[in-house]
Amino acid sequence: MTDVSLAVVLPLLGAFVLPLTRHGILRSLGPVIGPILLAACALILFAAWSAYDVPYAVALGSFAPPMGITFYIDDLALLFALAVPLTTLVLWPGESDPAATGRQSLTLLLAGSLTGLALSGDLFNVYVFYELAAVASYGLVVGDGRSPAYVAAFRYLMISALGSVVGLIGIAIIYFKTGTLNLADLSTLSGELADPQGLAAFAMLVIGFGVKAEAFPVNGWVPEVYGAVGKRVAALLAGLASKLAVLVIVRILILVFPHDETRQLLLVLGILGVAVGELAAWQARDIPRMLAWSSIGQLGVVFVAFSLPGKAGVIAGVTVAMHHLVVKSALFLLADRWDRAIESLKGAASTSRIGAALFVLFSLSLLGLPPLPGFWSKFLVLGGLAASASPLQLLAMGTILAGTVIEGAYLLRVVVTFYARPDAAVRVPGQRAGNLLGAGLFALVLLTAAVMINPLWQGLEVLAERAVDTNGYQHTVLGDREAGR
Amino acid sequence: MSTSVGLVFFIGAIGLCVIGIAGIVLSRHLFRMVLALAIAEAGANLLLILAGYRWDAVAPIFTGTAGGQAMVDPVPQAMVLTAIVIGVGVQALALSLVIRIKERYGTLDMQEARQCMQDDLDDAGGVTPSRSRERPAGERPIPAPTVLNSTGGQHD
Amino acid sequence: MRNLATLLFLGGLVFLLAAITGTLPFGHPPMLVGQAIQQAAKPEVGAANVVTAVVLGYRGLDTLGELAILFAAATAGGLVLGGVQAKGRNNALPAAGFVQRAGTDVLFPLLLIAGLYVVIHGHLTPGGGFQGGVILAAAFFLPLLARPSESLSHIWLSVIEGLAGTAFIALGLGALYNGDAFLTPLFDKGMFGELVSSGSLPLLYLAVGLKVGAELSSLLMRLAHDDGAAS
């Protein structure tokens, strides 16, 4: 049972060891350490999944909670934790220039910290892992050495650091009021945090963790960074890191702040995200920025989904989030060679048939064409919104539907450009085999999910039930002492 | 007496946070943004340390003298230790970025640097910029002014 | 006009933060976890400095994350500032004056001792790996200022950094071998208040101190040697 914490520690160990492999004897080991460790993490998590029966907690350092840090393992945590090493393996930076060891170290640190975010059950530990993911991503954004990347990285750093300062103030307020940092302990004290002060602390935490989740006030960095950086790194950030940040916010919401006002805050942020994201994506004239704004829009849908109360919210949110992870990572992989203005990609389909076909597949899933999984994810969100029908939720429903129409407009515009007759003067680059392979793997996952809807649905039901069971969480982590001291 | 001392601490922490946040948001100079970040982080750390303070309590170290005295909370101190180190790392990275931006784009003004970045991204992507530029497009030089000779004709 | 807007923004922020934090119980914190840790620190961890017991024991994973953050920042800084500079470039900078050179020669061993003292006594008195590591980095930075042409070897610094980080994780993994969870303190707790006490905590802090010192020295050297290399 203690093995699960290895999934967090092994990538960190790999990152520390990698710079040693630049010198002399260990040079041949260098390129393989990362993928081997990530594969080991994936195996450990698979083993944990197959041995998994009911949620359990791991007390790190053998110190009893709430004094020590605990990891909480349930379906939701395992799902997201498993997604991390697998996605990182597919998106692994394979170059071998002199700066490659640095980039690989940073990718390993990103993977380790994201796994930690999925598993951790302590508020400050979540903050530390979030900061690790943030600093690793600053380094990855800089990685290629192109000039615009430096300015984009600086702006991203400033917005993210500002968010972290605000988040730290929020953590200070929570600690002032309750005296504990363990999420299970805070969950028993959630009544004390229901006053305006506590809600302000939650809003501060959303600003803090929302930077990576591309939440509304703090997402100004997104189009610049995804435009300036290599697209494999953009896939890691947009596809993987943002989902884990949303997971953290949702865990805190469900466990510590399960009130209507906090859900409304998420709903409002989601509506703003969808509206701004889809409209700006329609205006964008090159592929990377179009995908960046579209990602903001989709994460808005994720926020709206998780703002629904109860099991329905978790099921809808997890479906949309996982779907977006697969689709957006694949789209960014395809955009690696096609990162230019849309008009200059006329006739791309004749240069790379598979690439264009995959693009069409992912676009259709994003739009929500049945029987692709995208249809189910949108259906769950809209169904949940229609069920409770308050004015704000009707507004959300309308925004998402309008957003889908706009999505259709800009995605199909790109597809039409791809399949048009190629311009003789402009040469469209073909796709790289590695990227096509990665996108193909994602397509395989997508189609498998489309076929196996029923077993997936049952699994999701169980996942959601355990995720919203706060009493069960408290009992598992804290044993039988549930009331305050 | 005790409430006024507490008030001073709080005013200090909030003041530092506000100066820092305002500096980051309102400033145009890259280096001043980094300094404002340092100040804001100091304010947040101070606020966090205040969460553990108890009146008439000593530092949380077991000295040889027979204990029994109340100690301040050690957990916020550990948290702030971590937060300070995180802040140092981020500030060092920010400074390295400022040095590189100055060297690549020659400016330390945020607006100018962002404009240069957008221009570079537009050029790389082959997107025609949406705004008109003051200087002539491409490599076309400004045409030399035509000179009138004394007879009133033109030759250039 | 701009100044007025700035003042309004500042005033609004102050009001907002003051309203939110005004009613917090300063001086009488609830101390749920703090109380429990203070009672359990002596028997469970055996360190006289309770903050060290928290940093390396109860919240050891946070410390590992913090080490990783510093490492990530140093690696990213290395990526930004370019690789190791060619040896010949530093000869452009002349050596500093007599006072600085002599002062550095006097201060360097003193700073080393002070840094190592702070690192090793982290479990007994205020201090520890991070604080001592910064003093060590300052100790290695002074000769760089006095004699810019002689610099430390980047290779040795990164080797020390890597080995120290690996040692920290290895000490944590050693507990798994015993069947406990990751980062359980190893070894016997020894006599309370002695230098050799509280199990593996001084070793952990030694690893932290060496890693932080090497990392910050390397970062400072890169910042100092950056000549605006057009890369």
mmCIF file of C-alpha atoms in Angstrom, chain C:
data_model
loop_
_atom_site.group_PDB
_atom_site.id
_atom_site.type_symbol
_atom_site.label_atom_id
_atom_site.label_comp_id
_atom_site.label_asym_id
_atom_site.label_seq_id
_atom_site.Cartn_x
_atom_site.Cartn_y
_atom_site.Cartn_z
ATOM 1 C CA MET C 1 -5.205 61.151 -13.346
ATOM 2 C CA ARG C 2 -3.139 58.021 -13.428
ATOM 3 C CA ASN C 3 -1.979 58.640 -9.888
ATOM 4 C CA LEU C 4 -5.564 59.042 -8.757
ATOM 5 C CA ALA C 5 -6.490 55.709 -10.328
ATOM 6 C CA THR C 6 -3.509 54.070 -8.630
ATOM 7 C CA LEU C 7 -4.493 55.529 -5.270
ATOM 8 C CA LEU C 8 -8.055 54.353 -5.680
ATOM 9 C CA PHE C 9 -6.862 50.864 -6.586
ATOM 10 C CA LEU C 10 -4.551 50.758 -3.565
ATOM 11 C CA GLY C 11 -7.256 52.052 -1.268
ATOM 12 C CA GLY C 12 -9.752 49.544 -2.569
ATOM 13 C CA LEU C 13 -7.347 46.646 -2.090
ATOM 14 C CA VAL C 14 -6.454 47.744 1.442
ATOM 15 C CA PHE C 15 -10.115 48.015 2.332
ATOM 16 C CA LEU C 16 -10.866 44.600 0.857
ATOM 17 C CA LEU C 17 -8.000 42.827 2.597
ATOM 18 C CA ALA C 18 -8.618 44.619 5.889
ATOM 19 C CA ALA C 19 -12.281 43.671 5.813
ATOM 20 C CA ILE C 20 -11.419 40.045 5.136
ATOM 21 C CA THR C 21 -8.640 39.667 7.675
ATOM 22 C CA GLY C 22 -9.904 42.087 10.286
ATOM 23 C CA THR C 23 -11.765 39.626 12.448
ATOM 24 C CA LEU C 24 -9.142 36.888 12.448
ATOM 25 C CA PRO C 25 -8.234 35.656 15.941
ATOM 26 C CA PHE C 26 -4.748 37.101 16.238
ATOM 27 C CA GLY C 27 -2.825 35.910 19.271
ATOM 28 C CA HIS C 28 -5.243 33.118 20.104
ATOM 29 C CA PRO C 29 -5.012 30.710 17.176
ATOM 30 C CA PRO C 30 -7.059 27.509 17.328
ATOM 31 C CA MET C 31 -3.839 25.458 17.078
ATOM 32 C CA LEU C 32 -5.415 22.081 16.478
ATOM 33 C CA VAL C 33 -2.485 20.501 14.713
ATOM 34 C CA GLY C 34 0.129 22.684 16.400
ATOM 35 C CA GLN C 35 -0.842 21.563 19.867
ATOM 36 C CA ALA C 36 -0.809 17.901 18.913
ATOM 37 C CA ILE C 37 2.596 18.237 17.256
ATOM 38 C CA GLN C 38 4.121 20.012 20.237
ATOM 39 C CA GLN C 39 3.061 17.194 22.490
ATOM 40 C CA ALA C 40 4.133 14.443 20.132
ATOM 41 C CA ALA C 41 7.373 15.915 18.763
ATOM 42 C CA LYS C 42 9.660 14.890 21.630
ATOM 43 C CA PRO C 43 8.639 11.235 21.865
ATOM 44 C CA GLU C 44 8.077 10.659 18.164
ATOM 45 C CA VAL C 45 10.903 12.554 16.483
ATOM 46 C CA GLY C 46 13.331 13.493 19.249
ATOM 47 C CA ALA C 47 14.470 16.839 17.857
ATOM 48 C CA ALA C 48 14.810 19.771 20.256
ATOM 49 C CA ASN C 49 13.807 22.221 17.524
ATOM 50 C CA VAL C 50 10.136 21.489 16.931
ATOM 51 C CA VAL C 51 10.125 23.425 13.656
ATOM 52 C CA THR C 52 12.754 21.025 12.286
ATOM 53 C CA ALA C 53 10.635 18.131 13.471
ATOM 54 C CA VAL C 54 7.780 19.572 11.450
ATOM 55 C CA VAL C 55 9.858 20.446 8.383
ATOM 56 C CA LEU C 56 11.688 17.136 8.091
ATOM 57 C CA GLY C 57 9.317 14.803 9.878
ATOM 58 C CA TYR C 58 5.665 15.660 9.821
ATOM 59 C CA ARG C 59 5.871 17.642 6.590
ATOM 60 C CA GLY C 60 8.859 15.967 5.016
ATOM 61 C CA LEU C 61 7.155 15.665 1.652
ATOM 62 C CA ASP C 62 6.725 19.439 1.532
ATOM 63 C CA THR C 63 10.472 19.802 2.041
ATOM 64 C CA LEU C 64 11.132 17.382 -0.797
ATOM 65 C CA GLY C 65 8.806 19.434 -2.968
ATOM 66 C CA GLU C 66 10.617 22.608 -1.928
ATOM 67 C CA LEU C 67 13.981 21.093 -2.872
ATOM 68 C CA ALA C 68 12.518 20.114 -6.204
ATOM 69 C CA ILE C 69 11.210 23.656 -6.749
ATOM 70 C CA LEU C 70 14.621 25.164 -6.105
ATOM 71 C CA PHE C 71 16.128 22.584 -8.447
ATOM 72 C CA ALA C 72 13.539 23.382 -11.115
ATOM 73 C CA ALA C 73 14.201 27.108 -10.768
ATOM 74 C CA ALA C 74 17.961 26.581 -11.027
ATOM 75 C CA THR C 75 17.571 24.282 -14.051
ATOM 76 C CA ALA C 76 15.219 26.718 -15.745
ATOM 77 C CA GLY C 77 17.624 29.558 -14.943
ATOM 78 C CA GLY C 78 20.373 27.508 -16.533
ATOM 79 C CA LEU C 79 18.255 27.026 -19.643
ATOM 80 C CA VAL C 80 17.549 30.760 -19.828
ATOM 81 C CA LEU C 81 21.066 32.014 -19.179
ATOM 82 C CA GLY C 82 22.695 29.584 -21.548
ATOM 83 C CA GLY C 83 25.165 26.846 -20.807
ATOM 84 C CA VAL C 84 28.559 26.935 -19.179
ATOM 85 C CA GLN C 85 30.537 29.896 -20.388
ATOM 86 C CA ALA C 86 33.827 29.363 -22.124
ATOM 87 C CA LYS C 87 36.746 29.611 -19.759
ATOM 88 C CA GLY C 88 38.430 32.420 -21.613
ATOM 89 C CA ARG C 89 35.631 34.932 -21.300
ATOM 90 C CA ASN C 90 36.120 35.790 -17.655
ATOM 91 C CA ASN C 91 39.571 37.196 -18.199
ATOM 92 C CA ALA C 92 37.962 40.405 -19.346
ATOM 93 C CA LEU C 93 37.002 41.244 -15.767
ATOM 94 C CA PRO C 94 39.945 42.436 -13.647
ATOM 95 C CA ALA C 95 40.491 41.225 -10.123
ATOM 96 C CA ALA C 96 39.015 43.421 -7.424
ATOM 97 C CA GLY C 97 40.994 45.738 -5.195
ATOM 98 C CA PHE C 98 43.176 44.729 -2.258
ATOM 99 C CA VAL C 99 40.562 45.291 0.416
ATOM 100 C CA GLN C 100 38.054 43.015 -1.260
ATOM 101 C CA ARG C 101 40.570 40.287 -1.969
ATOM 102 C CA ALA C 102 41.982 40.324 1.543
ATOM 103 C CA GLY C 103 38.555 40.534 3.098
ATOM 104 C CA THR C 104 37.370 37.595 1.051
ATOM 105 C CA ASP C 105 40.347 35.502 2.074
ATOM 106 C CA VAL C 106 39.506 36.177 5.708
ATOM 107 C CA LEU C 107 35.769 35.762 5.429
ATOM 108 C CA PHE C 108 35.630 32.672 3.245
ATOM 109 C CA PRO C 109 36.591 30.087 5.886
ATOM 110 C CA LEU C 110 34.518 31.890 8.524
ATOM 111 C CA LEU C 111 31.435 31.810 6.343
ATOM 112 C CA LEU C 112 32.017 28.159 5.551
ATOM 113 C CA ILE C 113 32.173 27.328 9.240
ATOM 114 C CA ALA C 114 29.117 29.426 9.995
ATOM 115 C CA GLY C 115 27.165 27.803 7.187
ATOM 116 C CA LEU C 116 28.114 24.269 8.162
ATOM 117 C CA TYR C 117 27.347 25.022 11.797
ATOM 118 C CA VAL C 118 23.870 26.256 10.937
ATOM 119 C CA VAL C 119 23.246 23.208 8.733
ATOM 120 C CA ILE C 120 24.404 20.606 11.221
ATOM 121 C CA HIS C 121 22.707 22.105 14.283
ATOM 122 C CA GLY C 122 19.368 22.496 12.572
ATOM 123 C CA HIS C 123 17.646 20.056 14.859
ATOM 124 C CA LEU C 124 18.853 21.764 18.031
ATOM 125 C CA THR C 125 18.753 25.498 17.367
ATOM 126 C CA PRO C 126 17.013 27.691 14.813
ATOM 127 C CA GLY C 127 18.537 27.024 11.453
ATOM 128 C CA GLY C 128 18.832 24.074 9.162
ATOM 129 C CA GLY C 129 19.641 23.056 5.659
ATOM 130 C CA PHE C 130 18.064 25.927 3.755
ATOM 131 C CA GLN C 131 19.424 28.694 5.904
ATOM 132 C CA GLY C 132 22.875 27.138 6.100
ATOM 133 C CA GLY C 133 22.852 26.391 2.401
ATOM 134 C CA VAL C 134 22.320 30.060 1.599
ATOM 135 C CA ILE C 135 25.252 31.009 3.845
ATOM 136 C CA LEU C 136 27.398 28.433 2.032
ATOM 137 C CA ALA C 137 26.352 29.866 -1.314
ATOM 138 C CA ALA C 138 27.305 33.347 -0.115
ATOM 139 C CA ALA C 139 30.635 31.924 1.031
ATOM 140 C CA PHE C 140 31.342 30.632 -2.464
ATOM 141 C CA PHE C 141 30.133 33.795 -4.106
ATOM 142 C CA LEU C 142 32.653 36.081 -2.399
ATOM 143 C CA PRO C 143 35.744 34.671 -4.162
ATOM 144 C CA LEU C 144 33.838 35.092 -7.413
ATOM 145 C CA LEU C 145 33.495 38.801 -6.735
ATOM 146 C CA ALA C 146 37.101 39.201 -5.674
ATOM 147 C CA ARG C 147 38.734 37.198 -8.436
ATOM 148 C CA PRO C 148 36.339 36.832 -11.344
ATOM 149 C CA SER C 149 38.808 34.900 -13.429
ATOM 150 C CA GLU C 150 38.827 31.967 -11.079
ATOM 151 C CA SER C 151 35.474 30.312 -10.958
ATOM 152 C CA LEU C 152 34.240 27.099 -9.480
ATOM 153 C CA SER C 153 33.758 24.152 -11.704
ATOM 154 C CA HIS C 154 30.145 23.867 -12.847
ATOM 155 C CA ILE C 155 30.616 20.146 -13.210
ATOM 156 C CA TRP C 156 31.533 19.616 -9.564
ATOM 157 C CA LEU C 157 28.648 21.798 -8.432
ATOM 158 C CA SER C 158 26.115 19.845 -10.435
ATOM 159 C CA VAL C 159 27.570 16.536 -9.243
ATOM 160 C CA ILE C 160 27.300 17.631 -5.600
ATOM 161 C CA GLU C 161 23.775 18.863 -6.266
ATOM 162 C CA GLY C 162 22.673 15.640 -7.890
ATOM 163 C CA LEU C 163 24.245 13.377 -5.273
ATOM 164 C CA ALA C 164 22.812 15.401 -2.374
ATOM 165 C CA GLY C 165 19.308 15.336 -3.828
ATOM 166 C CA THR C 166 19.575 11.611 -4.467
ATOM 167 C CA ALA C 167 20.788 11.096 -0.889
ATOM 168 C CA PHE C 168 17.714 12.872 0.481
ATOM 169 C CA ILE C 169 15.348 10.686 -1.519
ATOM 170 C CA ALA C 170 17.396 7.574 -0.728
ATOM 171 C CA LEU C 171 17.051 8.276 3.017
ATOM 172 C CA GLY C 172 13.328 8.558 2.465
ATOM 173 C CA LEU C 173 13.162 5.381 0.422
ATOM 174 C CA GLY C 174 15.163 3.510 3.064
ATOM 175 C CA ALA C 175 12.107 3.570 5.257
ATOM 176 C CA LEU C 176 10.168 1.694 2.594
ATOM 177 C CA TYR C 177 12.693 -1.081 2.941
ATOM 178 C CA ASN C 178 11.665 -1.410 6.587
ATOM 179 C CA GLY C 179 8.051 -1.634 5.602
ATOM 180 C CA ASP C 180 7.112 1.882 6.774
ATOM 181 C CA ALA C 181 5.818 4.702 4.649
ATOM 182 C CA PHE C 182 8.098 6.992 2.647
ATOM 183 C CA LEU C 183 10.171 9.471 4.677
ATOM 184 C CA THR C 184 9.673 7.835 8.047
ATOM 185 C CA PRO C 185 12.651 8.923 10.174
ATOM 186 C CA LEU C 186 15.308 6.228 10.361
ATOM 187 C CA PHE C 187 17.894 5.333 12.968
ATOM 188 C CA ASP C 188 17.710 5.612 16.694
ATOM 189 C CA LYS C 189 16.526 8.823 18.273
ATOM 190 C CA GLY C 190 19.525 9.057 20.560
ATOM 191 C CA MET C 191 19.905 11.412 23.509
ATOM 192 C CA PHE C 192 17.587 14.378 23.356
ATOM 193 C CA GLY C 193 19.452 17.652 22.827
ATOM 194 C CA GLU C 194 22.726 16.082 21.691
ATOM 195 C CA LEU C 195 24.289 16.747 18.312
ATOM 196 C CA VAL C 196 23.869 13.125 17.330
ATOM 197 C CA SER C 197 20.197 12.670 17.962
ATOM 198 C CA SER C 198 16.794 12.545 16.293
ATOM 199 C CA GLY C 199 17.738 9.788 13.890
ATOM 200 C CA SER C 200 18.192 10.617 10.266
ATOM 201 C CA LEU C 201 17.118 14.268 10.573
ATOM 202 C CA PRO C 202 20.629 15.805 10.704
ATOM 203 C CA LEU C 203 21.598 13.711 7.681
ATOM 204 C CA LEU C 204 18.551 14.932 5.788
ATOM 205 C CA TYR C 205 19.421 18.513 6.607
ATOM 206 C CA LEU C 206 23.031 17.956 5.584
ATOM 207 C CA ALA C 207 21.841 16.744 2.198
ATOM 208 C CA VAL C 208 19.524 19.742 1.945
ATOM 209 C CA GLY C 209 22.268 22.165 2.911
ATOM 210 C CA LEU C 210 24.753 20.819 0.357
ATOM 211 C CA LYS C 211 22.143 20.772 -2.372
ATOM 212 C CA VAL C 212 20.917 24.298 -1.715
ATOM 213 C CA GLY C 213 24.454 25.632 -1.402
ATOM 214 C CA ALA C 214 25.586 24.043 -4.653
ATOM 215 C CA GLU C 215 22.448 25.137 -6.503
ATOM 216 C CA LEU C 216 22.564 28.756 -5.421
ATOM 217 C CA SER C 217 26.318 28.992 -6.056
ATOM 218 C CA SER C 218 25.792 27.682 -9.552
ATOM 219 C CA LEU C 219 22.918 30.085 -10.187
ATOM 220 C CA LEU C 220 24.902 33.064 -8.864
ATOM 221 C CA MET C 221 27.849 32.097 -11.019
ATOM 222 C CA ARG C 222 25.698 31.928 -14.112
ATOM 223 C CA LEU C 223 24.179 35.321 -13.348
ATOM 224 C CA ALA C 224 27.621 36.801 -12.755
ATOM 225 C CA HIS C 225 29.183 35.353 -15.900
ATOM 226 C CA ASP C 226 26.364 36.240 -18.197
ATOM 227 C CA ASP C 227 27.946 38.511 -20.768
ATOM 228 C CA GLY C 228 24.899 38.843 -22.922
ATOM 229 C CA ALA C 229 25.881 35.849 -24.992
ATOM 230 C CA ALA C 230 23.806 35.990 -28.134
ATOM 231 C CA SER C 231 22.397 32.496 -28.123
#
